Each structure stands twice: as structure tokens, then as C-alpha cells.
Coordinates of C-alpha atoms and ligand atoms in Angstrom, one line a residue:
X1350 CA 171.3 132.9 -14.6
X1351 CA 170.1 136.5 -15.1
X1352 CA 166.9 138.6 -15.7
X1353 CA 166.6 142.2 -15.8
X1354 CA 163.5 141.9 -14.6
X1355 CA 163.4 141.6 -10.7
X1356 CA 160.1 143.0 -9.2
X1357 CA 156.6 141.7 -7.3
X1358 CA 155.4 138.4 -9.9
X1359 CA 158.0 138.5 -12.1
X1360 CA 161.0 137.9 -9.7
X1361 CA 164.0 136.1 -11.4
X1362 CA 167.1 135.8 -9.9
X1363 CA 169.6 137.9 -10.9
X1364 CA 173.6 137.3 -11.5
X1365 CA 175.6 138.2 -8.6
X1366 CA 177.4 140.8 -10.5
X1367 CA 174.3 142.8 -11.5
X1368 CA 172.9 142.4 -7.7
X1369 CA 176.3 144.1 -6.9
X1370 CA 174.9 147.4 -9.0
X1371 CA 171.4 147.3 -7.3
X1372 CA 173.1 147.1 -4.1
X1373 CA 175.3 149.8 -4.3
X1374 CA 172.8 151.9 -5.3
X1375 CA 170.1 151.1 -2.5
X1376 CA 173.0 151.7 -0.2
X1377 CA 173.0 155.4 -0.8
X1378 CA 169.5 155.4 0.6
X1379 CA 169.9 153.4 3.5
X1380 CA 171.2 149.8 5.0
X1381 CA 170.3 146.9 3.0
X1382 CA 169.9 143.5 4.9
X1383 CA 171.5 140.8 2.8
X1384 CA 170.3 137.5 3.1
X1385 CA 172.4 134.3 2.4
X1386 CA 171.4 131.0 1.7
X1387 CA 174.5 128.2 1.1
X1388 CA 174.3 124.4 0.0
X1389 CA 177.3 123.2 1.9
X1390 CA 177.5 119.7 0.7
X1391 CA 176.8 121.0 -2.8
X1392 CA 180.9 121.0 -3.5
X1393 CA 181.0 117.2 -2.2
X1394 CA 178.3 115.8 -4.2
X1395 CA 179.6 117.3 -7.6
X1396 CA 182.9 115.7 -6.9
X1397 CA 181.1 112.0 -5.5
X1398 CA 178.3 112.3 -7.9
X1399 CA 179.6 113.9 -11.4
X1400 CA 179.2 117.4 -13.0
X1401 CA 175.6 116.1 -14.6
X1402 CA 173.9 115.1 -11.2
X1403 CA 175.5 118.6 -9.5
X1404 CA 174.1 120.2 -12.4
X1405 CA 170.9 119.0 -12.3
X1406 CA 170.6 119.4 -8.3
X1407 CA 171.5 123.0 -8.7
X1408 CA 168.8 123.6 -11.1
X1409 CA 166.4 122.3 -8.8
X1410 CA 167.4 124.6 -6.0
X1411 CA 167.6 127.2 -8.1
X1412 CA 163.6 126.8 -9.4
X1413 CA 162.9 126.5 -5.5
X1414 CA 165.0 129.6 -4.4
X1415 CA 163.0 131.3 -7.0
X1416 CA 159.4 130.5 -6.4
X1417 CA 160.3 130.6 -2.5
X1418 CA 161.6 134.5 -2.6
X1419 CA 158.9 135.5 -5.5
X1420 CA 156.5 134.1 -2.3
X1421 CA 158.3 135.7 0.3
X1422 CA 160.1 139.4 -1.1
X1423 CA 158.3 142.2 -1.4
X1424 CA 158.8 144.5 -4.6
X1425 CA 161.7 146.3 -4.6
X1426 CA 163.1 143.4 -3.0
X1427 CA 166.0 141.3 -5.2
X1428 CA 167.4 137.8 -5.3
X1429 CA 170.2 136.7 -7.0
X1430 CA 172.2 133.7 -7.7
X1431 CA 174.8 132.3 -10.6
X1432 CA 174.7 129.5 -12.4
X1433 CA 176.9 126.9 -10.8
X1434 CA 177.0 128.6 -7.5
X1435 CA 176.0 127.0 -4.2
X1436 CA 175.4 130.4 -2.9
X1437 CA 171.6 132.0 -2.9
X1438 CA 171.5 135.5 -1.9
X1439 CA 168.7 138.4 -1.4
X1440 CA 169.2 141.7 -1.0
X1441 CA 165.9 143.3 0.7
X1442 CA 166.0 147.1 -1.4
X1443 CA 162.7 147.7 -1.4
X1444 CA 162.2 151.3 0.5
X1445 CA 161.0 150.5 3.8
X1446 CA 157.0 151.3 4.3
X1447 CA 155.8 153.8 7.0
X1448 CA 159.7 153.9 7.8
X1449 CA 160.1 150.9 9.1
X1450 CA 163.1 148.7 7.6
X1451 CA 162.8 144.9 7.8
X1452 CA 164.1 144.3 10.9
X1453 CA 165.8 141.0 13.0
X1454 CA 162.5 139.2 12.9
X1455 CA 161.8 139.9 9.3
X1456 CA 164.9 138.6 7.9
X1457 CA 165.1 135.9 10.1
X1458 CA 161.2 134.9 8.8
X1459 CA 162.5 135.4 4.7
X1460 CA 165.4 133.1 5.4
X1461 CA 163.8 130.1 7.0
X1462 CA 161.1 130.4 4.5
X1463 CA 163.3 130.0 2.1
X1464 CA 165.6 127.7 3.4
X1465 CA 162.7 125.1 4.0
X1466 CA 161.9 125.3 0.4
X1467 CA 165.3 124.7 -0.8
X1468 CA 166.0 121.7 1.8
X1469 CA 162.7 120.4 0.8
X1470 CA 163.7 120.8 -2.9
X1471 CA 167.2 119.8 -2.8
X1472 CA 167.3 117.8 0.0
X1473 CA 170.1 119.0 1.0
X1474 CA 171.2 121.1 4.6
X1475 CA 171.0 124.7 4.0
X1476 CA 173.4 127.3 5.9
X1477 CA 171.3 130.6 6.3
X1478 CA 172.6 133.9 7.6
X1479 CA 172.3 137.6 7.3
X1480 CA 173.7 140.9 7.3
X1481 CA 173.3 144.9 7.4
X1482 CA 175.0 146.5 4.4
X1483 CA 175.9 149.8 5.5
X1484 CA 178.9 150.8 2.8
X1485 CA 179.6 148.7 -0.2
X1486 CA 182.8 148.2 -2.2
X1487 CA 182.2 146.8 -5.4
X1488 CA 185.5 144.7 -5.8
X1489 CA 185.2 141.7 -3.6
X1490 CA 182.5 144.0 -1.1
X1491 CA 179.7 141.1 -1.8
X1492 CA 181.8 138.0 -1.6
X1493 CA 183.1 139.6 2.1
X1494 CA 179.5 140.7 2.9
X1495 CA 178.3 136.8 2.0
X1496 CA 180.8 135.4 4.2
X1497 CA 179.9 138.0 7.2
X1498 CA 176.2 137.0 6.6
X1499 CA 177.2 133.3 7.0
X1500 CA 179.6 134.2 10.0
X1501 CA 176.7 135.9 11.6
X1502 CA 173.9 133.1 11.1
X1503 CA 176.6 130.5 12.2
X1504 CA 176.8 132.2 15.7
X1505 CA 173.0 132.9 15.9
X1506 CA 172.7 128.9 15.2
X1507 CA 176.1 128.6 18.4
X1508 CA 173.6 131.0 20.4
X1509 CA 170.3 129.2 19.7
X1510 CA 171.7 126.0 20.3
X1511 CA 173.7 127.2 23.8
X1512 CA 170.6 128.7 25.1
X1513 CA 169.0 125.6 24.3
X1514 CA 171.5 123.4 26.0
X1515 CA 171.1 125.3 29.0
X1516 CA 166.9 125.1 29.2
X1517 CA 167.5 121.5 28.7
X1518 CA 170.3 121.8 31.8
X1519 CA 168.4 124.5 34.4
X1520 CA 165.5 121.5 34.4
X1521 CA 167.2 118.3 35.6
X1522 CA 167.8 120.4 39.3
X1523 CA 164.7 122.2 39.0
X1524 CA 163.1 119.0 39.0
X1525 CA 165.2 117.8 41.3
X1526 CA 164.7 120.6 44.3
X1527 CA 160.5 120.8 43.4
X1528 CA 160.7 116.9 44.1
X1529 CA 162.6 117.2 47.2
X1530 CA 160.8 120.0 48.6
X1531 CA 157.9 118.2 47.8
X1532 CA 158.7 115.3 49.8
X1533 CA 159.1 117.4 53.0
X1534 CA 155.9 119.1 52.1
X1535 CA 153.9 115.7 52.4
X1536 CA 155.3 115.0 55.6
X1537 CA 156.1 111.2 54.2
X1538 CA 159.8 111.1 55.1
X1539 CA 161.9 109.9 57.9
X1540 CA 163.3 112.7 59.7
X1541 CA 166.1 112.2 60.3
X1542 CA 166.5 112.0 56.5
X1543 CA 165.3 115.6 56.4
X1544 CA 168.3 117.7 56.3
X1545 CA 170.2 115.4 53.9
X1546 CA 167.6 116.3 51.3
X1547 CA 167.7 120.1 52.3
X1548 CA 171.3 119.7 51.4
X1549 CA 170.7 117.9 48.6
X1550 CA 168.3 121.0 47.2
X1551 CA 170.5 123.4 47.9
X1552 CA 173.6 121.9 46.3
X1553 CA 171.0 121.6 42.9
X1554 CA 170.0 125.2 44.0
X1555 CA 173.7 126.4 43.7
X1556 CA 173.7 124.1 40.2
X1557 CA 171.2 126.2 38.7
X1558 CA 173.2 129.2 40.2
X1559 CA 176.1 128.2 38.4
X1560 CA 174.2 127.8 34.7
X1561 CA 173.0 130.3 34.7
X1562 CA 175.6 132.8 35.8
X1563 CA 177.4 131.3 32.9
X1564 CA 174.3 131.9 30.6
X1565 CA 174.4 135.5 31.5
X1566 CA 178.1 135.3 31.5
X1567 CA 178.2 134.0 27.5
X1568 CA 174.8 136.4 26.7
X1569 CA 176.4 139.4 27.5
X1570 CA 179.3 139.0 25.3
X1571 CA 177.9 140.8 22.2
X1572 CA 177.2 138.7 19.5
X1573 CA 176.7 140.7 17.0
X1574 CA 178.3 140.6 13.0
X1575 CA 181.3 143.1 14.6
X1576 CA 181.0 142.3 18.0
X1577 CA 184.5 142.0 19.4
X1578 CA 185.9 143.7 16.5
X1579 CA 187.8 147.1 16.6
X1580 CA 188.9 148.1 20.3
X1581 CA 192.4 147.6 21.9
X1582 CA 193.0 147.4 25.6
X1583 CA 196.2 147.1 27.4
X1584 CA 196.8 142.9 29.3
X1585 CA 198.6 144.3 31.7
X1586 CA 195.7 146.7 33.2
X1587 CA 193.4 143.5 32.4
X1588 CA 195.8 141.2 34.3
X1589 CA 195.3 143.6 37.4
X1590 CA 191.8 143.8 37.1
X1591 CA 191.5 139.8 37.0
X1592 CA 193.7 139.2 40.1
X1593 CA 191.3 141.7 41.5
X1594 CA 188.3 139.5 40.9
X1595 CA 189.9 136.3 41.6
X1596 CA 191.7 137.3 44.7
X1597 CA 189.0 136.1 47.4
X1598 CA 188.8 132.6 46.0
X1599 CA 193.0 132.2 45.6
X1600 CA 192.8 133.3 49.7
X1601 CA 190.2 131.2 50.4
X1602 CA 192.8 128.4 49.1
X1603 CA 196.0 129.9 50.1
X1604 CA 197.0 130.4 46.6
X1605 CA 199.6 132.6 45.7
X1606 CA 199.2 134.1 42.0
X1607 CA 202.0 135.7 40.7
X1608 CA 201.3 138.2 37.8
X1609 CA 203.9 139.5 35.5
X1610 CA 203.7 141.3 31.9
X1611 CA 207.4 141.7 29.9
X1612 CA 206.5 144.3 27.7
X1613 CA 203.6 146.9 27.6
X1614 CA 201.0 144.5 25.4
X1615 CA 198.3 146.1 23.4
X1616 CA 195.7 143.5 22.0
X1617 CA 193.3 144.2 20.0
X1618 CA 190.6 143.1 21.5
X1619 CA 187.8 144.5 23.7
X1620 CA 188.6 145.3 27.7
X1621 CA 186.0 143.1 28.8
X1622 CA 186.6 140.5 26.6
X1623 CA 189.6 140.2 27.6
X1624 CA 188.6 140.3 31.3
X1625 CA 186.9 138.0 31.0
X1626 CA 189.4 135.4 29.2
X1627 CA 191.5 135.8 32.0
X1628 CA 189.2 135.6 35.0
X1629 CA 188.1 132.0 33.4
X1630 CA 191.3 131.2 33.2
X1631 CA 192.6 132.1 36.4
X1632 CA 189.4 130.7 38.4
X1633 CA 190.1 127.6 36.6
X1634 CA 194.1 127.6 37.5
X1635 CA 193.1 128.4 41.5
X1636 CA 189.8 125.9 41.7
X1637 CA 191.7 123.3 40.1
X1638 CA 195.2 124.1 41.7
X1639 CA 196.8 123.1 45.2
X1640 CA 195.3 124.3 48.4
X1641 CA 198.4 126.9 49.4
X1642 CA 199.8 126.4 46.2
X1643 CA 200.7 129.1 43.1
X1644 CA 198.9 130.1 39.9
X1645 CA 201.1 132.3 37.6
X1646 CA 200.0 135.1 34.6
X1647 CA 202.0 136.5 32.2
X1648 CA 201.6 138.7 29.0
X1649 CA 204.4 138.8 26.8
X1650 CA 205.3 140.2 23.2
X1651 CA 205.6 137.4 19.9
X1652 CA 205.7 138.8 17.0
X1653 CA 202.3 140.0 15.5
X1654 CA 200.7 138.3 19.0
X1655 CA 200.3 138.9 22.6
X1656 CA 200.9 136.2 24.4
X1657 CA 198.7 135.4 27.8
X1658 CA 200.0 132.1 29.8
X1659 CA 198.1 131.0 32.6
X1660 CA 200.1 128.4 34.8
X1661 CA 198.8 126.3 37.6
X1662 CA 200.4 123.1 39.9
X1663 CA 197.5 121.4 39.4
X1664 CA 196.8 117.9 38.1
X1665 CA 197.2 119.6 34.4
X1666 CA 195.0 118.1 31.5
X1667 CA 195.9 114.7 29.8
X1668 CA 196.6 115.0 26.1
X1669 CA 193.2 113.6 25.3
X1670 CA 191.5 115.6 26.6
X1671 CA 193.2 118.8 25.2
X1672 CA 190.9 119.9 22.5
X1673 CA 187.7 118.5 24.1
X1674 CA 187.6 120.7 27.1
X1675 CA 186.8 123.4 25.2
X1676 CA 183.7 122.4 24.2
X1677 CA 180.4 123.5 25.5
X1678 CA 178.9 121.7 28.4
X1679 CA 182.4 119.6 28.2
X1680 CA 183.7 118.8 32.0
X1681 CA 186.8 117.0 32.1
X1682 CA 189.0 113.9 34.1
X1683 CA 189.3 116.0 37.5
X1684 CA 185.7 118.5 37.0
X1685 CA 184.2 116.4 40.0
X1686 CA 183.9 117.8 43.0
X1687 CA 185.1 120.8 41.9
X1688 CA 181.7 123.1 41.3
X1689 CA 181.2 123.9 37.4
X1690 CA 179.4 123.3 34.1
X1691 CA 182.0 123.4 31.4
X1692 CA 181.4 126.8 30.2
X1693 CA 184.3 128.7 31.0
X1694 CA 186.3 127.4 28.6
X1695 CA 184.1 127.6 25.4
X1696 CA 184.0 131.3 26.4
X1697 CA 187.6 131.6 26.6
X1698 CA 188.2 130.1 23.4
X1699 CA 185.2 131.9 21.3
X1700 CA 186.7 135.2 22.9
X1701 CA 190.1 134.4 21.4
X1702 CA 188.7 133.1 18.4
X1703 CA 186.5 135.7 17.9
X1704 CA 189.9 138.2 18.2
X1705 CA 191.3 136.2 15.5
X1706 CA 193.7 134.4 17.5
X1707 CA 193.9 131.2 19.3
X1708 CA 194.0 128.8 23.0
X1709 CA 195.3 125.8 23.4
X1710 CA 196.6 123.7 26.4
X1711 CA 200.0 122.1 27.2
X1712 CA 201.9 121.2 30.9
X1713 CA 202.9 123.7 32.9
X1714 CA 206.4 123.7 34.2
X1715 CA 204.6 124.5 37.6
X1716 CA 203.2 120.9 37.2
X1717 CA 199.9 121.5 36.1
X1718 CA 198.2 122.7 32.8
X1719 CA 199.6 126.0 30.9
X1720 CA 196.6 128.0 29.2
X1721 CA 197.9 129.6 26.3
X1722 CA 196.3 132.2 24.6
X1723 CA 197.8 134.3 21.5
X1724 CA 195.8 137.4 20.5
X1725 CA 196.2 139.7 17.8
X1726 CA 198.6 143.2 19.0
X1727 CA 197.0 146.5 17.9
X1728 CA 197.4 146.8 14.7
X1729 CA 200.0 149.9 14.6
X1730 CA 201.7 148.5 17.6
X1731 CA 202.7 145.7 15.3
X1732 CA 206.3 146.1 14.1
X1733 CA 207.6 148.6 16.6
X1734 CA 210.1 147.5 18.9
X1735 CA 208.8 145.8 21.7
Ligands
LIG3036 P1 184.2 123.8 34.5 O1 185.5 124.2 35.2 O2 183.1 124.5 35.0 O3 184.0 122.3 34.4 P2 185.5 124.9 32.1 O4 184.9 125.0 30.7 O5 186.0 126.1 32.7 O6 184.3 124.2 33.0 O7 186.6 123.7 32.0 C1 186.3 122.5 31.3 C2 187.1 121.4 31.9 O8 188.5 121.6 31.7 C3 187.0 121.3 33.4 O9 185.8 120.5 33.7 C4 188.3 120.6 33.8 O10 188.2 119.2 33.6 C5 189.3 121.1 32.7 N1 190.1 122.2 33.3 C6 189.9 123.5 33.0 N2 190.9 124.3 33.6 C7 191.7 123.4 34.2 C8 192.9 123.5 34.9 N3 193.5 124.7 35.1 N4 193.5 122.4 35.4 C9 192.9 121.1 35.2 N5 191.8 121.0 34.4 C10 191.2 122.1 34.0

């Protein structure tokens, strides 16, 4: 599907090739936001439905795509899409007016515009996402840039939806501390029932304490397309730095932790980042370990990896429950009485992830559960001797 022809009331899409040209043009001016728009189940229903009813579906949400971005792009602006494709892309080239180039807001407004019109049309989910072109390659540069887009709008969604979780969280003790207070305002109460609702507030108090550290904890991780991306730190300095932090609690409980790196480790990842991977993991190793007990770290050297362990003499994690904990919100078999809200861990592993590399959980041969995570070395340390 093509058209030379790509301005205000006469918008057609254009082929993904020839959007390629108009982008890499624009680009010498200034960033171009590129907007993304993907039929996921598009794939499935061509192979359960046949090539005609795919067919015919595509056409659709390619008549909707078009009247939607003729609505919604302003002149200059370009949309583009090939026949057979479940991809929808637009590339926003118009010069920006008074200097002001669409920002955040804007794209975000084009794509939901958009992507109503197709789900309406199609009726079909629509994945959405966007990113800031900044240089272009012509070979492979737009099928990378349409997979950062989609990258990007799939954490935005993570983000939304994690904030949202946590509104929906922060109330239930809110309302629960307003109704207690309220109680003793009214005077209506027994006594001597007084203080076990003052405690009652303030263990909801320290709740709310708890989300939203954690909130601020997973908001200040930068979310953005290249967050993570491009800085090396050394574990070992890390490692120090996160025995540092967890040291009060591991005295509070007598815990001895033992830390230990084989080889100088360089990890490309950012310093903070991977603070904070190990601080989660070592509070979890101490809070859930044995009073007087030991928690161990170690970075090590395998192959293109670093290796972090974190070991604990806890009551470790049963096999079920292995992938689960790492969900958001997810508090496993031995989380009560233990203060929490299943955070820590869906930070850890979106941290690793994020890197490019991985966290799982097995037994520890201290008795308890062995964190595991394998990051990406540096890439020029990879291949030198270790
Ligand atoms: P939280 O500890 O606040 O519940 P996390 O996301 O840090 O949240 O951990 C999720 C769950 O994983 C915990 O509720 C707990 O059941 C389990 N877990 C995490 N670390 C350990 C550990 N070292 N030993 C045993 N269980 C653990």
C-alpha cells in the first residue's frame, strides 16, 4: 500500500520503505517521534481463520489507521504501513510550530486516538508505543526503531499499571487508620480497647510507609527507551556499598554476611541499578534468614556474564513458587509476619532484565534460597582473561 501523496486531506499511508526516505531526511533537521501501532493477534487469526479473513481484517484496519491519522497528523506529518503487515506506524516530520516539537503528551494523544479507531475497527487489541529518532540507519534502522517504540510503550503500560496497583494498595490502610482514628475521635469505644487500635493505625501507618517507599523506589529507576543502557560499574564496589546499607538490619538480627567477589567483575549495567539489585536481595536474604544466622554474596566471572549469588539459611522458596515471586504485588509461603509488599523482587528482576540478563531462584547449600543473577560483563571486558 503506497501513495506519494502524504500531506493535510490527502494523507495515504505510505510503504514502510518510502517512510524510511522521509525519515531520514527529517532527521537531519531534528528528532522525529515515531509512533507505532501493532495488531498482536493479527498473526494468530490468519493462521486459525485463513489468508482471506486476515486479508480482509487487515484491510479494514488499514481504512481506519487511515482516516484516524488523516484526523489526527498535522501536515508534514506521515503514516505508513504495508500491505500484509500488522504493523501501523507514523512518523510526526512536520517542522515543529513556534519551536515547539510534539512532545510526551502529544504523542501519547495521536496514539490513543488512533488506537481506539483501529480496536473499534478491527476489534482487535492494539499495542501502542513511541520513540525519538535521533540518527537513522537505513538498513534494518526502522524495524529496530519499531521494536524500541513497542519496548518503550510496553513499559509505560508496566508503569501505568504499577502506579495504579499501588493507588488501589495506599487506600485499603488509608481507610483503615481514618476509620480507626475516627473511632477514638467519637469517643464511642471501650478504653481499654484504645491502644490496640492505636497499634493497629500505626502498623497500617508503617504499610503505607512501606508502598510507597517501594513506589519511589521503582519510580526512580529511569524508565526511559535507553534507560539502563550504556554504563558499567564494578560488583565488587556495589557489593561494599550494599553491605553498607544492609548492615544495621543484619545486626539488628545477629546476621553475619559474608561478602566475597573471585575476580574483578565489570557489568554493564548502571551503579545504582545494580545497588539496588543487591540491597533487595540481601534485605530479603537477612529479613527472611535466621536470627544469628549468615547471608553470603558473591560475584564471580562466567563466560560473557557476571555472576551475583545471594545465599541465605532461611526457609528457601518451594519450587512453585519459583517464578511467581517475582511478580508485582506477589508475597510468597513465609511473607507473613515479615513486613513487605512484594516489590523487591519485580525490581530485581526488571533491573536484570532490563541489563539483558537474567534471576532465577534455586536452594542454597546454606539451607535457604540462592538468588542468582547473571548480568552482561562490559562489553570489552568480555574475552580477556578473567
Ligand atoms: P516482600 O519481601 O516485600 O514480600 P519481595 O518482592 O522482595 O517482597 O519478595 C517476594 C516474596 O518472595 C516474599 O514475599 C517471600 O515470600 C519470597 N522471598 C523473597 N526473598 C526470599 C528469601 N531470601 N527467602 C525466602 N523467601 C523469599
Amino acid at each position: 500500500m503506497a501513495s506519494a501523496t502524504n500531506s493535510r486531506g490527502r494523507k495515504r499511508p505510505l510503504s514502510l520503505t518510502a517512510l524510511c526516505a522521509r525519515i531520514e531526511r527529517a532527521v537531519a533537521r531534528a528528532p522525529v517521534p515515531l509512533l507505532v501501532l501493532r495488531l498482536p493477534e493479527f498473526e494468530r487469526i490468519a493462521w486459525r481463520d485463513g489468508k482471506r479473513a486476515a486479508k480482509r481484517l487487515e484491510r479494514r484496519a488499514a481504512l481506519a489507521f487511515e482516516a484516524a491519522a488523516r484526523r489526527a497528523l498535522r501536515a508534514g506529518d506521515v503514516s505508513a504501513h504495508d500491505c500484509g503487515s500488522d504493523v501501523f506506524v507514523i512518523a510526526m516530520t512536520a517542522p515543529a510550530r513556534d519551536d515547539r516539537a510534539p512532545g510526551t503528551a502529544d504523542c501519547r494523544c495521536v496514539l490513543e486516538r488512533i488506537a481506539a479507531a483501529l480496536s473499534l475497527r478491527s476489534g482487535l487489541r492494539v499495542q501502542t508505543g513511541w520513540t525519538a529518532i535521533r540518527r537513522f540507519e537505513r538498513n534494518a534502522g526502522l524495524a529496530h526503531e519499531i521494536d524500541a517504540a513497542l519496548e518503550r510503550g510496553a513499559r509505560e503500560r508496566e508503569r501505568y499499571e504499577f502506579f495504579a496497583a499501588i493507588g488501589h494498595e495506599l487506600r485499603t490502610p488509608l481507610t483503615s487508620i481514618r476509620g480507626y482514628l475516627e473511632t477514638l475521635i467519637d469517643g464511642a469505644l471501650d478504653p481499654a480497647l484504645a491502644p490496640q487500635f492505636l497499634r493497629t493505625a500505626r502498623r497500617e501507618a508503617l504499610r503505607m510507609g512501606r508502598l510507597l517507599d517501594g513506589m519511589f523506589e521503582f519510580s526512580l529507576l529511569d524508565l526511559s527507551a535507553d534507560a539502563l543502557g550504556g554504563r558499567t560499574c564494578e560488583v565488587e564496589r556495589q557489593i561494599e556499598l550494599a553491605c553498607e546499607v544492609v548492615r544495621p538490619l543484619a545486626d539488628n538480627r545477629g546476621i553475619a554476611v559474608r561478602a566475597q567477589c573471585a575476580a574483578r567483575c565489570v557489568a554493564a549495567l548502571d551503579p545504582d541499578a545494580c545497588l539496588q539489585l543487591l540491597v533487595n536481595l540481601l534485605e530479603n536474604a537477612i529479613k527472611y534468614g535466621r536470627d544469628g544466622g549468615a547471608v553470603h554474596v558473591e560475584a564471580s566471572v562466567a563466560g560473557a556474564d557476571v555472576l551475583i549469588r545471594v545465599d541465605d539459611d532461611g526457609p528457601g522458596i518451594a519450587p512453585g513458587e519459583r517464578d511467581s515471586i517475582f511478580g508485582l504485588r506477589v508475597r510468597g509461603a513465609h511473607s507473613h509476619a515479615r513486613p513487605g509488599a512484594g516489590i523487591g523482587l519485580a525490581i530485581v528482576k526488571m533491573i536484570a532484565e532490563r541489563a539483558g540478563g537474567a534471576i532465577r531462584v534455586t536452594e542454597s547449600p546454606l539451607g535457604g534460597a540462592r538468588f542468582e543473577a547473571s548480568l552482561p560483563r562490559k562489553a570489552e571486558s568480555v574475552g580477556r582473561a578473567s
